[in-house]
XYZ file of C-alpha atoms in Angstrom:
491
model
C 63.868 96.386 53.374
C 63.188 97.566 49.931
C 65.215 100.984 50.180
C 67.839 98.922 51.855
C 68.293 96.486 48.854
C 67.475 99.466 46.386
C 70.907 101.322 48.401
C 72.528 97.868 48.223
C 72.065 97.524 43.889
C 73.257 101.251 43.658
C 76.638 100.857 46.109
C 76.746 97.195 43.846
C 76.657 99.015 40.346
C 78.742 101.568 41.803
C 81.920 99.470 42.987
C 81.967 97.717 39.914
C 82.343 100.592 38.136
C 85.302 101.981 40.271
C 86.752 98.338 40.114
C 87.201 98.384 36.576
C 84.546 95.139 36.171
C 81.575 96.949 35.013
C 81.840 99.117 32.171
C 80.066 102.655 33.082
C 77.916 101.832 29.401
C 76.921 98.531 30.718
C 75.530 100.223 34.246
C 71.966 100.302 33.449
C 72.030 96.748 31.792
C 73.499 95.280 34.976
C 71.066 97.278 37.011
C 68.320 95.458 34.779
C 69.656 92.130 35.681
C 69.549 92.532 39.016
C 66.159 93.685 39.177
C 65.354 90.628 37.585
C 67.406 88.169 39.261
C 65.569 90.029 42.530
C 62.213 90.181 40.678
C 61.897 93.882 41.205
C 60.053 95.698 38.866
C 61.548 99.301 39.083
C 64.422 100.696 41.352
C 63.966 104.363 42.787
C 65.407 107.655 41.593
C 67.732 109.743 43.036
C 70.102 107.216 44.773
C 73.792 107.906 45.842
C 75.942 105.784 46.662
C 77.471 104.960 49.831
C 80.306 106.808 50.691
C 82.789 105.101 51.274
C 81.472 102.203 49.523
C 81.373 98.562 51.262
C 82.827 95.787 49.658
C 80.778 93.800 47.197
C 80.304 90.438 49.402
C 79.063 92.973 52.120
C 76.421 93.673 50.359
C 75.216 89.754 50.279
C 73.025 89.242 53.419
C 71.144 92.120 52.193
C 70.421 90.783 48.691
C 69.838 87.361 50.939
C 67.129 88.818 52.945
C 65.324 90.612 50.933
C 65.004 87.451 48.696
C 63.858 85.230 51.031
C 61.460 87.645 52.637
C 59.511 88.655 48.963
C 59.886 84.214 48.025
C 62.313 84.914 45.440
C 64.436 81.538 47.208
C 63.647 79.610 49.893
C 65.675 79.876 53.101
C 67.982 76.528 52.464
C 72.032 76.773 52.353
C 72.307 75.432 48.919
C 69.339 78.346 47.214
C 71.485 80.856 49.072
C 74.795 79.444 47.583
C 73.721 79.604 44.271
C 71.451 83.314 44.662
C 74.807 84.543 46.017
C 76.920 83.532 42.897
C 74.395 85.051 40.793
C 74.557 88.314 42.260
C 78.200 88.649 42.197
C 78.361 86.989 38.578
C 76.680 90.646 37.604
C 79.577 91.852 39.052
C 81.984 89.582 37.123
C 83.055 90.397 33.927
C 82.908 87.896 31.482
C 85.184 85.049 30.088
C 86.641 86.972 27.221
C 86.996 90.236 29.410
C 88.891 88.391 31.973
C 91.062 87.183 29.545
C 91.922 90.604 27.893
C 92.701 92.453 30.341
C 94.961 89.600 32.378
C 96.953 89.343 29.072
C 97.242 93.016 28.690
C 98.790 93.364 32.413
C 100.811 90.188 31.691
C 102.680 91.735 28.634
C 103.890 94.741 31.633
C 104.464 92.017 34.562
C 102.960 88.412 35.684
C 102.660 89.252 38.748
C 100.287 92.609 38.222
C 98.425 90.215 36.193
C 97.863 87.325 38.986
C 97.241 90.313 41.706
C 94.418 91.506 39.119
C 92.861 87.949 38.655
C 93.104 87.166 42.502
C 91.518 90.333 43.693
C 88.374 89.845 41.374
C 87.961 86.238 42.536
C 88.070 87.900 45.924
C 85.886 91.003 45.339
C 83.430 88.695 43.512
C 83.192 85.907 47.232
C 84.611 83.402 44.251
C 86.988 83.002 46.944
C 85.435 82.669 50.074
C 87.715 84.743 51.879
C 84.750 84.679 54.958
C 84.710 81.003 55.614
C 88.601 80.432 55.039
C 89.106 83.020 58.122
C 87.281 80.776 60.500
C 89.626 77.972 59.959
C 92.091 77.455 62.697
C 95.597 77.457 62.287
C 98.612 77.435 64.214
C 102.609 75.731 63.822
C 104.494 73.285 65.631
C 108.411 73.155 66.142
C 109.024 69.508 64.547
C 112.272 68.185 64.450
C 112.046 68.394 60.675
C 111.769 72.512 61.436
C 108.424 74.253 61.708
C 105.479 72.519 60.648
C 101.984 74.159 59.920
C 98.158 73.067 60.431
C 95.082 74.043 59.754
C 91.584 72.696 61.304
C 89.590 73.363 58.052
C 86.262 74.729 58.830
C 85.867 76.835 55.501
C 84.118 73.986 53.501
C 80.054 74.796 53.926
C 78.211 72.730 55.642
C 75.481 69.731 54.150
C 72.418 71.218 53.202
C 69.626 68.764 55.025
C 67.213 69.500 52.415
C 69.641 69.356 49.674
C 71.052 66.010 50.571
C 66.912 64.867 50.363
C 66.368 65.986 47.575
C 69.180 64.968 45.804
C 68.195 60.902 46.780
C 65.650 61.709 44.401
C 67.082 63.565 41.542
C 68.581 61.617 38.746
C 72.145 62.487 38.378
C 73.593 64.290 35.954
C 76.967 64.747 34.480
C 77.432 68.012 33.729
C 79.870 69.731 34.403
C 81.968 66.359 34.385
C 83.695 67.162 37.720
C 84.305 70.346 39.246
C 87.693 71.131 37.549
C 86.177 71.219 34.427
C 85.792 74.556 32.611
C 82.242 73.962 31.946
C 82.082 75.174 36.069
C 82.834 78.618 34.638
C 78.982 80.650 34.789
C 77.858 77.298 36.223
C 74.429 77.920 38.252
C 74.734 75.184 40.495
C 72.619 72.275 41.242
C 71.274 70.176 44.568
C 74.405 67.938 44.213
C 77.079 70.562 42.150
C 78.202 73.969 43.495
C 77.239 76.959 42.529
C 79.797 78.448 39.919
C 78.017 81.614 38.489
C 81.298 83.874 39.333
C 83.361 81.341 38.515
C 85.979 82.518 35.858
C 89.052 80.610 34.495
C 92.015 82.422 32.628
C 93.234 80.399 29.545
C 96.858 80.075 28.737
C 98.744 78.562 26.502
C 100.997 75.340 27.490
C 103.399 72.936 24.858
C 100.324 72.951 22.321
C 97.469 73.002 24.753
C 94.997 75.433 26.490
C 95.289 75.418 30.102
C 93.098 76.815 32.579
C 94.229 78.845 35.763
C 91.608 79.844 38.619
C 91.874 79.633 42.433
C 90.803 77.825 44.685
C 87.231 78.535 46.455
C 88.773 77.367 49.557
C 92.142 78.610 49.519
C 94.852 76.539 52.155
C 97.759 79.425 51.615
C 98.302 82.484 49.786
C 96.916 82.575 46.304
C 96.193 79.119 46.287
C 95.534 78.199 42.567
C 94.698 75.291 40.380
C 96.097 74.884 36.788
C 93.638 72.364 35.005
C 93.926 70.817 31.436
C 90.711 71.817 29.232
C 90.051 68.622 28.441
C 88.924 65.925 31.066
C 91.108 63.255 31.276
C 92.487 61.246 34.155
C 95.728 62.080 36.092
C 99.541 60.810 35.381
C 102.828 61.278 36.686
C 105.089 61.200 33.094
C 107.315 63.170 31.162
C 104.410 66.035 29.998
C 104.024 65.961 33.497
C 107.581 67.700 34.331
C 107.573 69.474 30.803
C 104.436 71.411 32.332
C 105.330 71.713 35.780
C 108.845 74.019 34.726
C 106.534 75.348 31.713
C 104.193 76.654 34.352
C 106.841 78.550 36.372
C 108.303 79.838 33.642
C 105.061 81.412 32.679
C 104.639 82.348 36.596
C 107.658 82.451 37.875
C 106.031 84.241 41.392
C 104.126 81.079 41.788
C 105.082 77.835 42.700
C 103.587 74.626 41.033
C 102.694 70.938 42.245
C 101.011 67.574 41.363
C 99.208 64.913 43.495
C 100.474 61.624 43.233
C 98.598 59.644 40.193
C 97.788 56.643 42.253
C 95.027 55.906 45.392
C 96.220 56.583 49.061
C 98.980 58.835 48.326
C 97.075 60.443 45.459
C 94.382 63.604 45.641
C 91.121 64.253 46.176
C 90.547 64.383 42.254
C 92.255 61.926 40.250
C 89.669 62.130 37.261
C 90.907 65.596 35.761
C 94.802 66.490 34.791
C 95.551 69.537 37.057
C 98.491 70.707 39.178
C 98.341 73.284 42.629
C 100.330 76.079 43.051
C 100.743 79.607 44.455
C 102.435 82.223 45.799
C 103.787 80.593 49.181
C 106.647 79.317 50.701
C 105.951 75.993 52.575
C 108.184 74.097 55.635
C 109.406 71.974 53.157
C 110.723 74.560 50.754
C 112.753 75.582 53.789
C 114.126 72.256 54.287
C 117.878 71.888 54.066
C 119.324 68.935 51.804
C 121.092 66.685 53.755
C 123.425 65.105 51.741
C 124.228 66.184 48.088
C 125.089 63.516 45.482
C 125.402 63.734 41.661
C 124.331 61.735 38.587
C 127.101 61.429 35.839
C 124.211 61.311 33.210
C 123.047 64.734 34.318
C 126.201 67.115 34.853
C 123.953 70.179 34.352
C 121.825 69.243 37.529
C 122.362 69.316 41.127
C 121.034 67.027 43.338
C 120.392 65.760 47.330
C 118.473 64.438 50.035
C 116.213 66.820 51.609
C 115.947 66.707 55.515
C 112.132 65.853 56.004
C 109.887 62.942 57.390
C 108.805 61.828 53.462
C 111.530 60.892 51.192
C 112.607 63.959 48.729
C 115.309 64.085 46.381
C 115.455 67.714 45.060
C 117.010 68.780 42.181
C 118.339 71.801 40.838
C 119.401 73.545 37.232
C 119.251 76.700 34.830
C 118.427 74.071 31.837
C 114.768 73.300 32.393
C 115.490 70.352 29.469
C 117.823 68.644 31.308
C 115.815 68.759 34.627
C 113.275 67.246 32.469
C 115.387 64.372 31.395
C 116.916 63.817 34.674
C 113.189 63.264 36.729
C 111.938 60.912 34.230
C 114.816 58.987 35.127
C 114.109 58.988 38.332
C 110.940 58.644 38.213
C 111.123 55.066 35.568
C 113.805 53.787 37.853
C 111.515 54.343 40.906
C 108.343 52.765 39.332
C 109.808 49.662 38.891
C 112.591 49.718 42.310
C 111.535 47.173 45.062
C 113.237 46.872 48.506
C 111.642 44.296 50.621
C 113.740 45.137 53.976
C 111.825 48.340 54.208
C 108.647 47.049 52.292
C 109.105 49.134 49.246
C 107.803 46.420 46.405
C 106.986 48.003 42.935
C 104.648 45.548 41.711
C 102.014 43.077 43.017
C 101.301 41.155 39.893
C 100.609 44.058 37.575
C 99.136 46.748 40.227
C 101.510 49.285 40.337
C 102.809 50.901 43.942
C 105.135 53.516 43.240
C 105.015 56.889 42.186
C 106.176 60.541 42.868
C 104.624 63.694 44.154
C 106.455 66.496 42.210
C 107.178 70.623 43.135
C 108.495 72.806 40.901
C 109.717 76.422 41.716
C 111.787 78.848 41.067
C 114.906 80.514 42.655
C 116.350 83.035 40.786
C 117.539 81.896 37.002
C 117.297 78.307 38.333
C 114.263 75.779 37.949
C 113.747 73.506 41.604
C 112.215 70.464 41.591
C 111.604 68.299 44.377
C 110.321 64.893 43.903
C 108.889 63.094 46.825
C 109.198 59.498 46.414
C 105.561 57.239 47.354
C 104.307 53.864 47.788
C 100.931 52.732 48.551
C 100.642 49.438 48.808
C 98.992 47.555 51.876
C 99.362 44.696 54.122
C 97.230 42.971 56.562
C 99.196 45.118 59.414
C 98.360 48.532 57.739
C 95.363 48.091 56.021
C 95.026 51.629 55.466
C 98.477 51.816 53.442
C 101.641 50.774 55.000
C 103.346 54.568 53.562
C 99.569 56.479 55.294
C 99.063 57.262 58.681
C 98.730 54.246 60.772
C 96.066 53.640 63.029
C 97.073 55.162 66.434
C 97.685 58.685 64.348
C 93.874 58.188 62.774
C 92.248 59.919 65.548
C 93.529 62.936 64.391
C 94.417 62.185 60.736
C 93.173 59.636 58.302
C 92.701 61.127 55.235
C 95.248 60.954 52.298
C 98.843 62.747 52.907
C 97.962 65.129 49.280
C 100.258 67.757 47.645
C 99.838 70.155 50.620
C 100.413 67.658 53.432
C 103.623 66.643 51.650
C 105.034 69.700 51.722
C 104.278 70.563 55.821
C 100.725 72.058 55.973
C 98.430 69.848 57.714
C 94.943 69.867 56.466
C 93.201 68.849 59.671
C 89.267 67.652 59.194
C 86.751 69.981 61.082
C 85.801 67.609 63.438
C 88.969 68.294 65.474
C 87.549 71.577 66.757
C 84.694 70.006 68.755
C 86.570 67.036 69.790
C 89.759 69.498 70.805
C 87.875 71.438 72.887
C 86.379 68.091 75.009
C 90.004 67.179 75.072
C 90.860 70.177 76.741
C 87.899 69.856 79.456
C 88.869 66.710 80.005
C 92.811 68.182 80.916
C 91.153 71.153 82.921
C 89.508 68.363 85.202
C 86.236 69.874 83.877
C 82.864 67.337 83.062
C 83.738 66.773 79.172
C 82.917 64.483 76.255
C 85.891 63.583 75.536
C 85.416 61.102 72.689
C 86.995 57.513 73.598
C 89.819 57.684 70.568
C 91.188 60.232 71.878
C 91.701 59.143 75.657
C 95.467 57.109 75.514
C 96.533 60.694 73.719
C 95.117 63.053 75.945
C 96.783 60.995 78.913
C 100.459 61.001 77.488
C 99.441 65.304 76.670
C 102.147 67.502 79.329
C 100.543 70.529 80.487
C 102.605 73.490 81.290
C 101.914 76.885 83.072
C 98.073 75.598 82.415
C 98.269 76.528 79.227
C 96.084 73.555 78.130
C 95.587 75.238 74.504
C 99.404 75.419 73.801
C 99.758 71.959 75.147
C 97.255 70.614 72.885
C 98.305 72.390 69.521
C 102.128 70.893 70.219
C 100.533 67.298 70.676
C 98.590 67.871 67.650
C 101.612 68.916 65.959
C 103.908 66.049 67.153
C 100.956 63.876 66.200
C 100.926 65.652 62.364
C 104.957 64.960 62.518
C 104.174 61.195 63.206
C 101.942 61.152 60.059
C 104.647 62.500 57.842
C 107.084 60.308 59.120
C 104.598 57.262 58.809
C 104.078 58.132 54.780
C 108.019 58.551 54.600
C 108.698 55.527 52.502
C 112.804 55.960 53.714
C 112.956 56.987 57.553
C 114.940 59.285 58.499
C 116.842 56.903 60.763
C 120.140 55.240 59.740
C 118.409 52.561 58.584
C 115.958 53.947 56.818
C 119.236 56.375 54.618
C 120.887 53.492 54.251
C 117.855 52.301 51.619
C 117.687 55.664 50.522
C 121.309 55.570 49.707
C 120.674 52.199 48.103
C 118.147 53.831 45.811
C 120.502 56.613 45.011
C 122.841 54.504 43.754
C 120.336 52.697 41.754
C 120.389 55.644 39.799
């Protein structure tokens, strides 16, 4: 074990070096740290590296062993998690040398830049490019075009002794949440991951520092977050658009979104201001509008209904100003718009209900913004959120319809593998566990050819249609664009 982990710090040193994130004068200082970190004393002479070299997160189970064999950490997820990070933080180059050089390859092209920052995060296991490939994923022909899900199983499990010991650790508040840039170099705690690789690109945004990383856990293609530096809660306002177009002008590759600012129909995170984006093309982005209509306030800007289950209104212009102008607009008139025949009320007493989910991308010279019109208020019917998935769609989804949902990526919990596969026994005539929720839908399930799999994923996907169409506030039934129409107008 010991020349294995001694072969493992030389290949280590040695692809930083060729990766540009150690400097060759810094080689024997990072070698020093990771005899420490490893509590070796002294590393043998005469070493080569491995030819060709691994990559970095390769080299992890090694490191991993070796530590828990010589008592360095115990054998527990969360020791592991954070012993990882430390290793590859040796790796990482720090703050201010992540910074330099993504400005330097900015000033040639964005792009180059981004490809830089996202391979580090990669080479590094910032991004935990291991665990994201075990998630399943597969797309469903919807009516709406195709639709795309994902049973997430990249998220790492509870740590038993973790959770323990946590019941007895006082909490504390540091870092704030986990968008906060005090995660960057973060070690990691019982109840707070383990950040030590964790780096965060500043920019500059309308007088503030912004923050760009990506996402541990990525959903799509370079799936980023763009966070404010300083904590502060969530809203859907003017600054809001101003930074949405100001980020895509900076990025133009990427595309950029925000979570809804109220509960239900909001994210995961409402405590910190930060937006998602990336390089990816969703369903929705594909979506054709469906009927064009224009706002004599706002020559300079195009606008229409968007065919899809939720109710969009995209808009489109060169003049990034004037887009500006024309979604607060939309957005003030929708806060306060009420239409009790299809139970869209604004207000009860002074909780608000409405709000938008907002995309911005670009196409060319032009600036697109879609704004996805929500409403979470409740009744004694739908509990949950009369605009949320109702009840007989819970079995497969409950959780909130975020950012990503909204725009045709379902974000399926990882429960759904286990129970899937009892559903399928259960098809197959085979003994199963087939968990009771799910019975009435497996019956109505059509099996084909035997292709019980195939037959599955499409009722999963007609099911993940259902939920979209269920936090539609319009319907996409005449009815329901009748409203829509009447909201329009409003306008």
């Amino acid at each position: 074990m010991r020349n294995k982990v001694e072969q493992a710090i030389t290949d280590l040193l040695a692809i930083g070096v060729e990766k540009g994130y150690i400097d060759p004068l810094d080689k024997i200082l990072k070698q020093n740290q990771l005899l420490a970190l490893l509590k070796k004393e002294s590393l043998g002479s005469g070493l080569i590296a491995s030819h060709p070299l691994p990559e970095a997160k390769a080299l992890l189970p090694t490191f991993l062993d070796f530590a828990v064999e010589t008592g360095v950490i115990e054998e527990s997820i969360t020791e592991q998690a954070i012993f990882s990070a430390q290793v590859m933080a040796i790796l990482t180059p720090d703050t201010s040398v992540v910074n330099r050089k993504f400005w330097e390859v900015y000033a040639h092209n964005p792009k180059e830049a981004t490809d830089w920052f996202y391979d580090l995060s990669r080479d590094n296991d910032y991004i935990q490019t291991e665990a994201i490939a075990k998630n399943i994923a597969f797309d469903y022909a919807s009516d709406y075009g195709n639709l795309e899900l994902t049973i997430n199983l990249s998220k790492p499990e509870k740590d038993p002794k973790a959770i323990a010991a946590a019941l007895m650790t006082e909490s504390v508040h540091y870092p704030l949440c986990q968008l906060c840039l005090e995660n960057e170099g973060y070690s990691g705690t019982l109840t707070h991951p383990a950040r030590a690789n964790h780096r965060i690109v500043r920019f500059p945004m309308d007088g503030e520092t912004w923050g760009l990383q990506y996402s541990p856990y990525a959903y799509y293609t370079e799936h980023c977050i763009f966070l404010a530096s300083e904590h502060r809660p969530m809203k859907i306002e003017e600054k809001t658009f101003q930074n949405l177009f100001g980020i895509v002008e900076q990025f133009p590759h990427y595309f950029v979104g925000s979570n809804a600012d109220l509960p239900i129909v909001g994210g995961s995170i409402l405590s910190h201001d930060h937006y998602q984006g990336g390089r990816y093309s969703f369903p929705m982005d594909k979506a054709p509008v469906k009927e064009a209509f224009t706002l004599e306030a706002f020559p300079e800007v195009s606008f229409g209904i968007v065919k899809w289950p939720m109710s969009v209104i995209r808009m489109e212009s060169v003049d990034k100003q004037a887009l500006t102008k024309a979604a607060v607009h939309i957005l003030e008139q929708w806060r306060g718009y009420s239409d009790e025949t299809v139970d869209i009320i604004a207000f009860s007493q002074e909780t608000p209900h409405n709000t938008i989910t907002p995309i911005a991308r670009r196409d060319g010279e032009k600036f697109v913004c879609d704004l996805v019109l929500r409403n979470n208020r409740t009744s004694d019917v739908h509990p949950d959120g009369i605009f949320h998935p109702h009840r007989d769609v819970q079995h497969i989804k409950k959780e909130n319809i975020g950012l990503i949902e909204v725009m045709g990526l379902a974000i399926l919990p990882p429960r759904l593998k286990d129970e899937l596969a009892e559903v399928e026994k259960y098809l197959a005539g085979e003994e199963n566990a087939l968990a009771d929720m799910h019975r009435e839908w497996a019956d109505g399930i059509v099996v084909s050819d035997g292709d019980y799999r195939q037959a599955i994923e499409d009722a999963v996907g007609a099911v993940f249609q259902r939920v979209l169409e269920d936090a539609g506030v319009y319907k996409m039934t005449a009815e329901g664009l009748a409203a829509f129409k009447r909201f329009v107008d409003s306008l």
